[in-house]
Coordinates of C-alpha atoms in Angstrom, one line a residue:
Chain A
X2 CA 88.7 5.6 58.8
X3 CA 85.4 6.7 56.5
X4 CA 86.7 8.2 53.0
X5 CA 83.8 9.6 50.8
X6 CA 84.1 9.6 47.6
X7 CA 82.6 12.2 45.2
X8 CA 83.0 13.4 41.0
X9 CA 83.9 16.7 40.3
X10 CA 80.6 17.6 40.3
X11 CA 79.9 16.9 43.6
X12 CA 77.7 13.6 43.8
X13 CA 78.8 11.0 45.5
X14 CA 79.8 7.5 43.3
X15 CA 80.4 5.6 46.4
X16 CA 77.2 5.4 48.5
X17 CA 77.8 6.2 52.1
X18 CA 82.1 6.0 51.6
X19 CA 84.3 3.7 52.3
X20 CA 85.4 2.1 55.3
X21 CA 89.1 1.8 56.0
X22 CA 92.0 0.9 58.4
X23 CA 93.8 3.6 59.7
X24 CA 97.5 2.3 57.9
X25 CA 95.8 1.9 54.8
X26 CA 96.9 3.6 51.3
X27 CA 95.9 5.4 48.4
X28 CA 96.2 2.0 46.8
X29 CA 93.9 0.4 49.1
X30 CA 91.4 3.2 48.5
X31 CA 91.8 2.6 44.9
X32 CA 91.4 -1.3 45.1
X33 CA 88.3 -0.9 47.9
X34 CA 86.4 1.9 45.1
X35 CA 87.2 -0.7 42.1
X36 CA 85.3 -3.6 44.5
X37 CA 82.8 -1.0 45.0
X38 CA 81.9 0.2 41.4
X39 CA 82.6 -2.5 39.5
X40 CA 84.0 -0.9 35.9
X41 CA 86.6 1.4 37.6
X42 CA 89.6 -0.9 38.1
X43 CA 92.3 0.8 39.6
X44 CA 94.5 2.8 36.1
X45 CA 90.5 4.3 35.3
X46 CA 90.7 6.6 38.4
X47 CA 92.5 9.5 39.3
X48 CA 91.7 10.7 42.8
X49 CA 92.4 14.3 43.8
X50 CA 92.1 16.1 47.0
X51 CA 88.8 18.7 47.1
X52 CA 90.4 22.2 45.8
X53 CA 91.7 24.3 48.5
X54 CA 90.9 28.2 47.5
X55 CA 93.2 29.6 45.0
X56 CA 93.9 26.7 44.0
X57 CA 93.7 26.2 40.0
X58 CA 95.3 22.6 39.3
X59 CA 94.1 19.6 42.1
X60 CA 96.4 17.7 44.1
X61 CA 97.0 14.1 43.0
X62 CA 96.9 11.5 44.9
X63 CA 99.9 9.2 44.6
X64 CA 99.6 5.5 45.0
X65 CA 102.1 4.5 47.4
X66 CA 101.0 7.6 50.0
X67 CA 99.2 6.8 53.2
X68 CA 95.4 7.8 53.4
X69 CA 95.9 9.1 57.1
X70 CA 99.4 11.3 55.5
X71 CA 97.5 12.9 52.6
X72 CA 93.9 14.5 54.5
X73 CA 95.2 18.1 56.2
X74 CA 94.8 18.2 59.5
X75 CA 91.3 18.1 60.7
X76 CA 89.6 18.1 57.2
X77 CA 86.6 16.0 55.9
X78 CA 87.9 12.9 54.3
X79 CA 86.7 13.5 50.8
X80 CA 88.5 12.5 47.8
X81 CA 87.7 13.4 44.4
X82 CA 86.9 11.0 41.5
X83 CA 87.7 11.2 37.8
X84 CA 87.4 8.6 35.7
X85 CA 89.8 8.9 33.2
X86 CA 88.0 6.3 30.4
X87 CA 89.5 3.0 29.0
X88 CA 93.3 2.4 29.6
X89 CA 95.7 0.4 27.6
X90 CA 99.1 -1.1 28.6
X91 CA 101.6 1.4 27.6
X92 CA 103.2 -1.5 25.4
X93 CA 99.8 -2.7 23.4
X94 CA 99.5 1.2 22.4
X95 CA 103.8 1.1 21.2
X96 CA 102.7 -2.0 19.7
X97 CA 99.2 -1.1 17.4
X98 CA 101.5 2.4 16.4
X99 CA 104.5 0.3 15.2
X100 CA 103.0 -2.9 14.3
X101 CA 101.1 -0.4 11.3
X102 CA 104.1 1.2 10.0
X103 CA 105.8 -2.5 9.8
X104 CA 103.6 -3.7 7.4
X105 CA 102.4 -1.1 5.6
X106 CA 105.6 0.0 3.9
X107 CA 106.4 -3.3 2.4
X108 CA 103.1 -3.3 0.8
X109 CA 104.1 -0.5 -1.6
X110 CA 107.6 -2.4 -2.2
X111 CA 106.0 -5.4 -2.8
X112 CA 102.4 -4.9 -4.4
X113 CA 101.4 -3.6 -7.6
X114 CA 99.8 -1.0 -6.2
X115 CA 100.4 2.4 -7.8
X116 CA 98.0 0.7 -10.9
X117 CA 94.8 1.6 -8.4
X118 CA 96.3 5.9 -9.2
X119 CA 96.8 5.5 -13.1
X120 CA 101.1 4.6 -12.7
X121 CA 102.7 2.3 -14.8
X122 CA 103.3 -1.3 -13.1
X123 CA 106.6 -2.2 -13.9
X124 CA 108.9 -0.2 -12.5
X125 CA 112.9 0.0 -12.3
X126 CA 114.1 -0.6 -8.6
X127 CA 116.2 1.1 -7.2
X128 CA 119.3 -0.2 -4.5
X129 CA 118.0 2.6 -2.8
X130 CA 114.3 1.5 -2.4
X131 CA 115.1 -1.5 -1.2
X132 CA 117.6 -0.3 1.4
X133 CA 114.9 1.9 2.6
X134 CA 112.1 -0.9 3.1
X135 CA 115.0 -3.3 4.7
X136 CA 115.9 0.0 7.2
X137 CA 112.9 1.5 8.0
X138 CA 111.5 -2.4 8.7
X139 CA 113.9 -2.9 11.1
X140 CA 113.7 0.8 12.8
X141 CA 109.7 -0.7 13.7
X142 CA 110.7 -4.0 14.8
X143 CA 113.3 -2.7 16.9
X144 CA 111.2 -0.7 18.3
X145 CA 108.2 -3.0 19.0
X146 CA 111.4 -5.4 21.1
X147 CA 111.9 -2.5 22.7
X148 CA 108.6 -2.4 24.0
X149 CA 108.6 -5.9 25.3
X150 CA 112.1 -6.6 26.1
X151 CA 114.1 -3.4 27.2
X152 CA 111.5 -0.4 28.1
X153 CA 110.1 0.0 31.6
X154 CA 107.0 2.0 31.7
X155 CA 106.1 4.5 34.6
X156 CA 102.9 5.2 34.4
X157 CA 100.8 1.8 34.1
X158 CA 98.3 3.0 31.4
X159 CA 97.2 5.6 28.5
X160 CA 93.6 6.2 28.0
X161 CA 92.3 4.4 24.7
X162 CA 91.8 7.3 22.8
X163 CA 95.7 7.1 22.9
X164 CA 95.9 4.1 20.4
X165 CA 93.4 6.2 17.5
X166 CA 95.3 8.9 17.9
X167 CA 98.6 7.6 17.6
X168 CA 98.0 5.1 15.2
X169 CA 96.2 7.9 12.7
X170 CA 99.4 9.6 12.8
X171 CA 102.3 6.9 12.2
X172 CA 100.1 4.7 9.9
X173 CA 99.0 7.9 7.9
X174 CA 103.0 9.4 7.7
X175 CA 104.1 5.5 7.3
X176 CA 101.1 5.5 4.0
X177 CA 103.0 8.8 3.2
X178 CA 106.8 7.8 2.8
X179 CA 106.0 4.6 1.6
X180 CA 104.3 6.0 -1.7
X181 CA 106.5 8.2 -2.3
X182 CA 109.9 6.1 -1.8
X183 CA 108.7 3.0 -3.4
X184 CA 107.1 5.1 -6.8
X185 CA 107.7 3.9 -10.0
X186 CA 109.0 7.3 -10.7
X187 CA 110.8 8.2 -7.8
X188 CA 114.5 9.7 -8.5
X189 CA 117.2 8.0 -6.4
X190 CA 119.9 10.2 -4.9
X191 CA 124.0 9.7 -5.5
X192 CA 125.5 6.5 -4.5
X193 CA 127.8 8.1 -1.6
X194 CA 124.6 10.5 0.0
X195 CA 122.7 6.8 -0.1
X196 CA 125.2 5.6 2.3
X197 CA 126.7 8.5 4.3
X198 CA 122.7 8.4 5.1
X199 CA 122.2 4.8 6.1
X200 CA 125.5 5.2 7.8
X201 CA 124.2 7.8 10.1
X202 CA 120.6 5.9 10.3
X203 CA 122.6 2.4 11.9
X204 CA 125.0 4.4 13.8
X205 CA 122.2 6.5 15.3
X206 CA 119.8 3.4 16.1
X207 CA 122.5 1.9 17.7
X208 CA 123.4 4.5 20.3
X209 CA 119.9 4.8 20.3
X210 CA 119.4 1.4 21.2
X211 CA 121.8 2.1 23.9
X212 CA 120.5 4.9 25.4
X213 CA 117.3 2.7 25.8
X214 CA 119.4 0.4 27.7
X215 CA 120.9 3.6 30.0
X216 CA 117.2 4.6 30.5
X217 CA 115.8 1.0 31.2
X218 CA 119.1 0.3 34.0
X219 CA 117.8 3.7 35.9
X220 CA 114.6 1.7 36.7
X221 CA 116.3 -1.3 37.6
X222 CA 114.8 -2.1 41.7
X223 CA 118.3 -3.1 42.4
X224 CA 119.4 0.3 41.9
X225 CA 117.7 3.8 43.6
X226 CA 114.2 4.0 42.4
X227 CA 112.7 7.1 41.6
X228 CA 113.5 10.1 38.9
X229 CA 116.7 9.9 38.5
X230 CA 119.4 11.6 37.1
X231 CA 120.6 9.9 33.5
X232 CA 124.4 9.3 33.1
X233 CA 126.5 8.0 30.9
X234 CA 127.4 7.8 27.1
X235 CA 125.7 10.6 25.7
X236 CA 123.4 11.2 28.0
X237 CA 126.2 13.6 29.8
X238 CA 125.7 16.7 27.7
X239 CA 122.0 15.8 26.6
X240 CA 119.0 15.2 28.8
X241 CA 117.2 13.4 26.4
X242 CA 120.0 12.2 24.1
X243 CA 117.5 8.9 23.5
X244 CA 115.5 11.4 21.1
X245 CA 118.7 13.0 20.1
X246 CA 119.6 9.7 18.5
X247 CA 116.4 9.0 17.2
X248 CA 116.1 12.4 14.8
X249 CA 119.0 12.0 14.1
X250 CA 118.2 8.2 13.5
X251 CA 115.5 9.6 10.7
X252 CA 117.6 12.1 9.2
X253 CA 120.0 9.5 7.7
X254 CA 117.2 7.8 6.6
X255 CA 115.9 11.3 4.7
X256 CA 119.5 11.8 3.5
X257 CA 119.4 8.2 1.6
X258 CA 115.8 8.6 0.7
X259 CA 115.4 12.5 0.0
X260 CA 111.4 13.2 -0.8
X261 CA 109.6 15.7 0.9
X262 CA 107.3 13.2 2.7
X263 CA 110.0 11.9 5.0
X264 CA 111.6 15.1 5.8
X265 CA 108.4 16.4 7.1
X266 CA 107.7 13.5 9.3
X267 CA 111.2 14.3 10.5
X268 CA 110.0 17.6 11.6
X269 CA 107.0 16.8 12.9
X270 CA 108.7 14.1 14.7
X271 CA 111.2 16.2 16.0
X272 CA 108.9 18.8 17.4
X273 CA 106.7 16.6 19.4
X274 CA 110.3 15.0 20.9
X275 CA 111.6 18.5 21.6
X276 CA 108.1 19.0 23.1
X277 CA 108.6 15.9 25.5
X278 CA 112.3 16.9 26.4
X279 CA 111.3 20.4 27.6
X280 CA 109.1 18.8 30.2
X281 CA 111.8 16.6 31.1
X282 CA 114.8 18.8 31.1
X283 CA 112.2 21.3 33.4
X284 CA 111.2 18.3 35.6
X285 CA 114.7 17.1 36.2
X286 CA 115.9 20.7 37.1
X287 CA 113.1 21.0 39.4
X288 CA 113.8 17.8 41.1
X289 CA 117.4 18.0 41.2
X290 CA 117.4 21.9 42.2
X291 CA 120.8 21.5 44.3
X292 CA 119.0 22.8 47.4
X293 CA 118.8 20.8 50.8
X294 CA 121.8 18.0 50.2
X295 CA 120.0 16.9 47.0
X296 CA 122.5 17.0 43.7
X297 CA 121.8 19.8 41.7
X298 CA 121.3 18.9 37.9
X299 CA 124.2 19.4 35.8
X300 CA 123.8 21.8 33.1
X301 CA 123.0 20.1 29.8
X302 CA 121.6 20.4 26.1
X303 CA 117.5 19.2 26.4
X304 CA 117.1 17.7 23.2
X305 CA 119.6 19.1 20.0
X306 CA 122.8 20.3 20.5
X307 CA 123.8 23.5 19.9
X308 CA 120.2 25.0 19.0
X309 CA 118.0 23.3 22.8
Chain B
X22 CA 92.2 60.7 53.2
X23 CA 96.1 60.2 52.8
X24 CA 98.4 57.1 53.8
X25 CA 101.7 57.9 55.2
X26 CA 103.8 55.1 53.6
X27 CA 104.9 55.5 49.8
X28 CA 103.2 53.2 47.9
X29 CA 100.4 52.6 50.8
X30 CA 96.8 54.0 49.1
X31 CA 93.8 54.8 50.7
X32 CA 90.8 51.8 49.6
X33 CA 87.6 51.2 51.2
X34 CA 87.1 51.0 55.3
X35 CA 89.6 53.9 55.5
X36 CA 92.6 50.9 55.0
X37 CA 95.7 52.3 53.6
X38 CA 97.3 49.2 51.4
X39 CA 100.0 48.4 49.4
X40 CA 98.8 48.8 45.3
X41 CA 102.0 48.2 43.4
X42 CA 101.3 50.4 40.7
X43 CA 103.7 49.1 38.6
X44 CA 105.3 50.1 35.0
X45 CA 104.2 47.0 34.3
X46 CA 100.7 47.1 35.1
X47 CA 100.3 50.5 33.1
X48 CA 101.8 49.1 29.9
X49 CA 99.1 45.8 30.5
X50 CA 96.1 48.3 30.9
X51 CA 97.4 50.2 27.8
X52 CA 97.8 47.1 25.7
X53 CA 93.9 46.2 26.4
X54 CA 92.8 49.2 25.5
X55 CA 94.7 49.3 22.1
X56 CA 93.0 45.4 22.0
X57 CA 89.7 47.1 22.3
X58 CA 90.7 49.9 19.2
X59 CA 92.1 47.1 16.6
X60 CA 89.1 44.8 17.2
X61 CA 86.8 47.6 16.8
X62 CA 88.3 48.7 13.9
X63 CA 89.1 45.4 12.4
X64 CA 84.9 44.4 12.7
X65 CA 83.8 47.7 11.4
X66 CA 86.2 47.6 8.5
X67 CA 85.6 44.2 7.4
X68 CA 81.6 44.8 8.0
X69 CA 81.9 47.9 5.7
X70 CA 83.8 45.0 2.8
X71 CA 80.6 42.8 3.5
X72 CA 78.4 45.0 2.7
X73 CA 79.5 45.7 -0.4
X74 CA 79.5 42.5 -1.4
X75 CA 75.8 42.0 -0.4
X76 CA 75.3 45.4 -2.3
X77 CA 76.7 44.9 -5.6
X78 CA 75.1 41.1 -5.5
X79 CA 72.0 42.7 -4.7
X80 CA 72.1 45.6 -7.2
X81 CA 73.6 42.8 -9.9
X82 CA 70.8 40.0 -9.6
X83 CA 68.0 43.3 -10.1
X84 CA 69.9 44.5 -13.5
X85 CA 72.0 41.8 -15.1
X86 CA 71.1 38.3 -13.6
X87 CA 73.0 35.7 -11.8
X88 CA 76.1 35.0 -14.3
X89 CA 77.7 39.1 -13.3
X90 CA 76.9 38.9 -9.5
X91 CA 80.7 37.2 -9.2
X92 CA 82.7 40.1 -11.5
X93 CA 80.5 42.6 -9.7
X94 CA 81.1 41.4 -6.2
X95 CA 84.8 40.3 -6.6
X96 CA 86.8 42.9 -5.0
X97 CA 85.6 43.4 -1.4
X98 CA 84.6 39.5 -1.2
X99 CA 88.5 39.0 -1.9
X100 CA 89.3 41.2 0.2
X101 CA 86.6 40.6 3.2
X102 CA 87.2 37.0 2.9
X103 CA 90.9 37.0 3.2
X104 CA 91.0 39.7 6.1
X105 CA 89.5 37.1 8.1
X106 CA 92.9 34.9 8.2
X107 CA 93.1 37.5 10.8
X108 CA 91.1 36.0 13.1
X109 CA 93.4 32.7 13.2
X110 CA 95.9 34.8 14.9
X111 CA 93.4 36.9 16.9
X112 CA 92.3 33.4 18.5
X113 CA 96.0 32.3 18.9
X114 CA 97.1 34.8 20.8
X115 CA 94.5 35.1 22.8
X116 CA 92.5 38.3 21.7
X117 CA 89.3 37.1 21.7
X118 CA 87.6 34.2 23.2
X119 CA 86.8 31.8 19.9
X120 CA 89.0 28.1 19.5
X121 CA 91.2 27.5 16.9
X122 CA 88.9 24.7 16.2
X123 CA 86.1 26.0 15.1
X124 CA 87.4 29.5 13.0
X125 CA 90.2 26.9 11.3
X126 CA 87.5 24.7 9.4
X127 CA 85.6 27.8 8.5
X128 CA 88.0 30.0 7.7
X129 CA 89.4 27.2 5.8
X130 CA 86.7 26.4 3.5
X131 CA 86.1 30.8 2.9
X132 CA 89.1 30.8 1.4
X133 CA 89.7 27.4 -0.3
X134 CA 86.4 28.2 -1.9
X135 CA 87.6 32.1 -3.3
X136 CA 90.4 31.2 -4.1
X137 CA 91.2 28.2 -5.2
X138 CA 88.1 27.6 -6.5
X139 CA 86.2 31.1 -8.0
X140 CA 89.4 32.9 -8.3
X141 CA 91.4 29.5 -10.2
X142 CA 88.3 28.4 -12.3
X143 CA 86.6 31.2 -13.9
X144 CA 84.7 29.1 -15.4
X145 CA 82.5 28.8 -12.5
X146 CA 82.0 32.3 -11.8
X147 CA 78.8 32.3 -13.9
X148 CA 77.0 29.9 -12.1
X149 CA 74.1 30.7 -10.6
X150 CA 75.4 28.9 -7.1
X151 CA 77.7 32.5 -7.1
X152 CA 74.6 34.3 -5.9
X153 CA 73.7 31.6 -3.3
X154 CA 77.0 31.6 -1.8
X155 CA 77.6 35.5 -1.8
X156 CA 74.2 36.0 -0.7
X157 CA 74.3 33.6 2.4
X158 CA 78.0 34.4 2.9
X159 CA 77.4 38.4 3.1
X160 CA 74.3 38.0 5.3
X161 CA 75.7 35.9 7.9
X162 CA 79.2 37.8 7.6
X163 CA 77.1 41.3 8.3
X164 CA 75.4 39.9 11.7
X165 CA 78.3 38.5 12.9
X166 CA 80.9 41.9 12.5
X167 CA 78.3 44.0 13.2
X168 CA 77.5 42.2 16.8
X169 CA 81.3 42.0 17.7
X170 CA 82.1 45.4 16.3
X171 CA 79.4 46.6 18.4
X172 CA 80.5 45.1 21.8
X173 CA 84.5 46.3 20.8
X174 CA 83.3 50.1 19.6
X175 CA 80.6 50.3 22.2
X176 CA 80.2 47.9 24.6
X177 CA 77.0 46.8 23.7
X178 CA 75.5 43.6 22.4
X179 CA 72.1 44.5 21.2
X180 CA 69.9 41.4 22.0
X181 CA 68.4 42.1 18.2
X182 CA 71.8 41.3 16.7
X183 CA 72.2 38.8 19.3
X184 CA 69.2 36.9 18.5
X185 CA 70.2 37.3 14.9
X186 CA 73.5 35.7 15.0
X187 CA 72.1 32.6 16.7
X188 CA 69.1 31.8 14.6
X189 CA 70.0 32.7 11.6
X190 CA 73.0 30.0 11.2
X191 CA 70.1 27.5 11.2
X192 CA 69.5 28.8 7.4
X193 CA 72.3 30.4 6.5
X194 CA 74.8 27.5 7.4
X195 CA 73.3 24.8 5.5
X196 CA 72.3 27.3 2.3
X197 CA 76.0 28.3 2.2
X198 CA 78.3 25.0 2.9
X199 CA 75.3 23.4 -0.2
X200 CA 76.8 26.6 -2.4
X201 CA 80.5 25.8 -1.9
X202 CA 79.7 22.1 -2.0
X203 CA 77.6 22.9 -5.3
X204 CA 81.0 25.2 -6.3
X205 CA 83.5 22.4 -6.1
X206 CA 81.5 19.8 -7.8
X207 CA 80.9 22.3 -10.8
X208 CA 84.4 23.3 -11.0
X209 CA 85.6 19.3 -11.0
X210 CA 86.0 18.2 -14.7
X211 CA 88.4 21.8 -14.9
X212 CA 90.6 20.8 -12.1
X213 CA 91.2 17.5 -13.5
X214 CA 91.6 18.4 -17.3
X215 CA 93.4 21.7 -16.5
X216 CA 96.7 20.3 -14.2
X217 CA 96.6 23.9 -12.6
X218 CA 98.6 23.6 -9.1
X219 CA 99.4 19.7 -10.2
X220 CA 102.9 18.8 -9.2
X221 CA 104.2 15.7 -11.1
X222 CA 106.9 13.0 -10.8
X223 CA 109.9 12.7 -11.3
X224 CA 111.6 15.3 -9.8
X225 CA 114.1 15.5 -7.4
X226 CA 112.0 16.6 -3.8
X227 CA 109.9 13.2 -5.4
X228 CA 106.7 14.8 -4.0
X229 CA 103.5 15.3 -6.2
X230 CA 101.1 16.8 -5.8
X231 CA 97.8 15.6 -7.6
X232 CA 95.0 18.4 -7.7
X233 CA 91.8 16.8 -8.4
X234 CA 92.8 14.0 -5.7
X235 CA 92.7 17.0 -3.3
X236 CA 89.8 18.8 -4.6
X237 CA 87.7 15.1 -3.5
X238 CA 89.4 14.9 -0.3
X239 CA 88.7 18.1 0.4
X240 CA 84.6 17.6 -0.7
X241 CA 84.7 14.5 1.7
X242 CA 86.1 16.7 4.5
X243 CA 82.9 18.6 3.9
X244 CA 81.1 15.0 5.3
X245 CA 82.3 15.1 8.9
X246 CA 82.8 19.0 8.8
X247 CA 79.9 20.0 8.3
X248 CA 77.7 18.4 11.0
X249 CA 81.0 20.0 13.5
X250 CA 80.0 22.9 12.8
X251 CA 76.2 23.5 12.9
X252 CA 76.2 21.1 15.6
X253 CA 79.2 24.0 17.3
X254 CA 76.7 26.5 16.4
X255 CA 74.2 24.7 18.2
X256 CA 75.9 25.3 21.7
X257 CA 77.6 28.5 21.3
X258 CA 74.0 29.4 21.0
X259 CA 72.7 27.8 23.7
X260 CA 75.6 28.9 26.1
X261 CA 75.1 32.5 24.7
X262 CA 70.7 31.7 25.1
X263 CA 71.8 30.3 29.1
X264 CA 74.3 33.7 29.8
X265 CA 71.3 36.1 28.8
X266 CA 68.7 34.5 30.8
X267 CA 71.0 34.1 34.0
X268 CA 71.5 37.9 33.7
X269 CA 68.1 39.0 32.9

């Protein structure tokens, strides 16, 4: 079959179209487009069908589908190509996000940076500041390890611009928090509060790790593929228990260190994660609606019991 | 013509169509009228504020001189400029089409100069830059609010006003922005010495705020911010002219 490839403005992207076999899939089409255009590797392509009247959002074409199944009966074989821009692997994105905080925070602990803002160089180091540095670095080290050895990513790639945007977020907050926790005039909390904070944090980090293991096993090729209902441990009660444990882990850090900077990071992170969790919860409920023999998604909290 | 069934109303071509005159559609229509009245009132009230600013500024310049301009315009200036905060919500709640990304930096810088500089540091009030600031702001705003006020209240968009709106910014944005930057620079030594709005450590919340540093940061933000706002207006001008040409 001959497939015509146009841009969203209607201009033909591949002159003369692409000839493919009857059994070809969308994946084959993307590979052919890559060959003909050179710079548009498959992860950069978003292929969709032309908008039908009344549609606001285009039908994006899934990689594994066969082309003959994708085109409606009797229509021209036209696909619309959007260039998603340079892409990076999720593991690359996560690595750069997390490596910043891993090195930035200890700089404020070890190096005499405060003299550059006119503050005294010599200072007493409180135990909580030492523990906080260890805790923080362990947290981001854990995240990097999980990125390469635990997580299984759904989308292959992410736009390059996300690297700059996300690094701004993580690295700026790292500077903000590290500056105040390691400040020469830092006021520590009481010892009991510190132990409660770090205790909660450590427990939640372990729980968070276990949640990641459960999620990884959902995607195991030996198990069922596709979008699965997470089960076991905290997932029986909360859809995004991994985010819940992450939020409570930061709460633990803040109970121990008590800074406005740390708490503001907690609030922003919780907001972002809640946004993601709501989306995932909705998708799961929509997919597992209980009709036509499908399982019905159980009643669960989204992310933060008892509120959400 | 009368239709037999309930809830069927005569449409064109002699057909009877089912039109849901629900309570919901009545409420939507009522809200649209309310929105228009609100926006009309808002724009003209703030216009009146800026008119006072311009009047008193010019009067004072003619009779007393530039040192007295701030004292003469303070109240209407603070009123008109602070009222503009509402416009962020107008954009957020979809009352107007302006994106928050364009209104926030503009209103942010205006409120900052009005309250955090002029009101907070009286030493800046006698500067000649106050006059250039106030004149640039008031002329720009008079054009803008009357343009929107005409549209909301009377449904007309006089092409002369539209031309003014999309042309005067070429001069008034640079003069206004330079005045803002100039006044902030004037205030800097007083910011440093007075420790006003500063929060120092140690404290239980382990937070500090250095106003001098924050002011420097605000000045730095004008470096990317000014071209962004200027090119945004140039883009708006192109869009408005294209639209006018199309409907002509």
